[in-house]
XYZ file of C-alpha atoms in Angstrom:
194
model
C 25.950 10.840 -8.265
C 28.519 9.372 -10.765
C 31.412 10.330 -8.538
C 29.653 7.926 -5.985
C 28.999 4.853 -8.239
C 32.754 5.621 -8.851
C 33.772 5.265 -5.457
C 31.416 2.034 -4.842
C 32.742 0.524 -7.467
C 36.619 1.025 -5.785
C 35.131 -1.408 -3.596
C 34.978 -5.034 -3.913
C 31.540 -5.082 -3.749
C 29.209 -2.581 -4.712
C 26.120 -1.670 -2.335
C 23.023 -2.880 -3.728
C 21.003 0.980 -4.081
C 24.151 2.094 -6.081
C 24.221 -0.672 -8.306
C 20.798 -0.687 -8.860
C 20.697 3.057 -9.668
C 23.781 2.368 -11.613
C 21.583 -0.201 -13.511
C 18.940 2.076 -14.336
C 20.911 4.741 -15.577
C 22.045 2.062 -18.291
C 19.509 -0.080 -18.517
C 17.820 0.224 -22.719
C 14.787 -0.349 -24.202
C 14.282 -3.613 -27.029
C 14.992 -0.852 -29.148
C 18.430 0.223 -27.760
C 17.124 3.294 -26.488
C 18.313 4.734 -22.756
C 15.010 3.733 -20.629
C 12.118 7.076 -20.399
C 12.821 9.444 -17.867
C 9.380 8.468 -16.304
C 10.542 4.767 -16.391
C 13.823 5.418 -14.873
C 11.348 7.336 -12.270
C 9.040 4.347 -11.149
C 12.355 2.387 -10.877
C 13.552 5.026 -8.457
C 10.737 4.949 -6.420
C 10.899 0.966 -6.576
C 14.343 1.048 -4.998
C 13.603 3.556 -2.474
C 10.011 2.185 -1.173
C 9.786 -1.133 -2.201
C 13.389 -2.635 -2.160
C 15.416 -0.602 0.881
C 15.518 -3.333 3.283
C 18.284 -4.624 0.906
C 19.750 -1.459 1.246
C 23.411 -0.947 2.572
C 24.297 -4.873 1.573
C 27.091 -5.567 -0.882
C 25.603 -7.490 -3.945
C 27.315 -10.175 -3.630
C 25.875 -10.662 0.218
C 22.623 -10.825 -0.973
C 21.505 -14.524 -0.798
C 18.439 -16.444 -2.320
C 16.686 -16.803 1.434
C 16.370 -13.001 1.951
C 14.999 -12.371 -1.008
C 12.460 -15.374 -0.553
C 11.508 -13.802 3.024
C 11.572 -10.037 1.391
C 8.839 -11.857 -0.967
C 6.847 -13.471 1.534
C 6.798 -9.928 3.753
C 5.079 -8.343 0.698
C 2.301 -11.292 -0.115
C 1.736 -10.701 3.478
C 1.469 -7.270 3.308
C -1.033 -7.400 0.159
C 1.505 -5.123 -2.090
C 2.045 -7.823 -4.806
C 1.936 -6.079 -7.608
C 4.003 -3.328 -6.533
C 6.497 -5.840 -5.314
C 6.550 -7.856 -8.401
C 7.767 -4.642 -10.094
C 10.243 -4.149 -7.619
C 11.642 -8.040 -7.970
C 11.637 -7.480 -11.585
C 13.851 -4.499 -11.164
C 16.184 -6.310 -8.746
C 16.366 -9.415 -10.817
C 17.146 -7.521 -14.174
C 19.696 -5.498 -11.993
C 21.165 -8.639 -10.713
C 21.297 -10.618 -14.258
C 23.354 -7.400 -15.525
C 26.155 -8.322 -12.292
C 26.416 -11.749 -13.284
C 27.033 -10.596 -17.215
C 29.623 -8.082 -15.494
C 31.408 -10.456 -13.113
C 30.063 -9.078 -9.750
C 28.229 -12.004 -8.298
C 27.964 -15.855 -9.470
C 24.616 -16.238 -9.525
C 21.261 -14.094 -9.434
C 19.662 -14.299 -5.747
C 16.179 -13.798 -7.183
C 14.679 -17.287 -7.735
C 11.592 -16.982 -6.516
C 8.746 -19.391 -8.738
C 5.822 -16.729 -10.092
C 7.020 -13.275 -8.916
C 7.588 -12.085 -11.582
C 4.008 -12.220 -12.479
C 2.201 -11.492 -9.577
C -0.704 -9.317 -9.144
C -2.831 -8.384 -5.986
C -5.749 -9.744 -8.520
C -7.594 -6.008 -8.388
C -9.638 -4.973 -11.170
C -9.246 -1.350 -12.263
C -12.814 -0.276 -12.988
C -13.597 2.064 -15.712
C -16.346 4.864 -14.729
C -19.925 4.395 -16.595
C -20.675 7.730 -18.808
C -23.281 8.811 -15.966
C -20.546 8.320 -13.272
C -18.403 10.061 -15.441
C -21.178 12.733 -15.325
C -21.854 12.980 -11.542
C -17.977 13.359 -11.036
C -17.923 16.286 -13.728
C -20.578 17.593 -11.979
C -18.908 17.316 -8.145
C -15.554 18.570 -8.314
C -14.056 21.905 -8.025
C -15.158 23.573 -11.210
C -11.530 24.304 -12.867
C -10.723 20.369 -12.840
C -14.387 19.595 -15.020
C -12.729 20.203 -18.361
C -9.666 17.792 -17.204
C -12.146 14.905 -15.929
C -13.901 15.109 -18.977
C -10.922 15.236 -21.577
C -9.414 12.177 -19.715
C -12.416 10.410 -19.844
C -13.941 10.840 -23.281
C -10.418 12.134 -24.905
C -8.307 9.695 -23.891
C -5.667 12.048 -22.384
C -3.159 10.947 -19.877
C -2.714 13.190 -16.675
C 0.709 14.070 -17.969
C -0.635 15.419 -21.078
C -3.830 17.193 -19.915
C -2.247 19.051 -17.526
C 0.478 20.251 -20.162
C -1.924 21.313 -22.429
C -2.123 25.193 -23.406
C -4.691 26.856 -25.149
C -2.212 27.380 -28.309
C -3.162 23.453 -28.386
C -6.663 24.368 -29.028
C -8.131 24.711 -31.977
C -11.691 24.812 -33.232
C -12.727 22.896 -35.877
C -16.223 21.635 -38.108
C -17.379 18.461 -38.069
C -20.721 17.940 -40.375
C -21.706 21.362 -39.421
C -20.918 21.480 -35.855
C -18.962 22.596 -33.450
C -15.708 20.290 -32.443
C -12.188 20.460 -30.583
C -9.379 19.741 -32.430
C -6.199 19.108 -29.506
C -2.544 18.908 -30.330
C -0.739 16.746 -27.158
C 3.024 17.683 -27.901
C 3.944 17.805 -24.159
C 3.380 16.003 -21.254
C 4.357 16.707 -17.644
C 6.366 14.085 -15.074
C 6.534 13.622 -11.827
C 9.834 13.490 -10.425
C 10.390 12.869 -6.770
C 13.478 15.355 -5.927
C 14.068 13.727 -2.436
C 13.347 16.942 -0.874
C 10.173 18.144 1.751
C 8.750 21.544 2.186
């Protein structure tokens, strides 16, 4: 891949998917830290689902109008807080080509998207619907459901854990679980199909 940015870059414009993978790759944290390899992930998948129809235009083609319309396609389409993410990602991509020279002016000027939300709540299961979910799925996914539910676990770290991560303990006399989360797994999309 960098031999490609390379050759993008010989260009007088670079094509918008380069430069915004270009921009992940450096794109740091508050901190100064290179962004999480999850992070750099969901921006991935940003650019390839949310963003393509930009895809294959030089930056610096890119005007204010499409991206308006691009907008308006995805309040249309419901997706609002998917696309906000997305224009967040494009505008932060196209802030760093003004800082480096590449275009005049950011294209992404659109009042409130970078806010937006499709306004859906994200309900959290009662402890008998917790229960009754335990209690329904395929047996070797109960102790996951309930870990994630009363334990807090993320599915990245539940389904990392091993049983040298296990450890009994006692807690006024009883029985308890003491768990060790040192790993978690990601998902990376490799592009490929089986």
């Amino acid at each position: 891949q960098p031999a490609r940015v390379k050759a993008e870059f010989a260009e007088p414009s670079p094509k918008f998917e380069t430069y915004v993978e270009r921009h992940i790759a450096l794109q740091t944290t508050s901190s100064g830290s290179l962004l999480r390899v999850s992070t750099q992930n969901l921006y991935r998948r940003l650019l390839r689902v949310n963003l393509k129809v930009f895809w294959g235009k030089p930056i610096n083609k890119i005007r204010p109008s499409e991206v308006s319309e691009w907008w308006a396609s995805c309040i249309a389409s419901g997706k609002k807080t998917s696309a906000s993410k997305a224009y967040k990602l494009m505008s932060a991509a196209m802030r760093r080509a003004v800082a480096e020279g590449l275009i005049k002016s950011n294209p992404c000027s659109v009042k409130g998207a970078q806010g937006a939300t499709s306004g859906k709540s994200v309900g959290v299961p009662t402890l008998d619907q917790v229960k009754a979910i335990a209690n329904n799925i395929n047996p070797r996914f109960r102790t996951m459901v309930l870990l994630m539910a009363f334990g807090g676990f993320r599915f990245g770290e539940v389904t990392e854990l091993r049983r040298v991560d296990v450890r009994e303990i006692s807690v006024h006399g009883r029985r308890a679980y003491c768990f060790q989360v040192e790993r978690a797994v990601t998902l990376v999309n490799t592009g490929k199909s089986k």
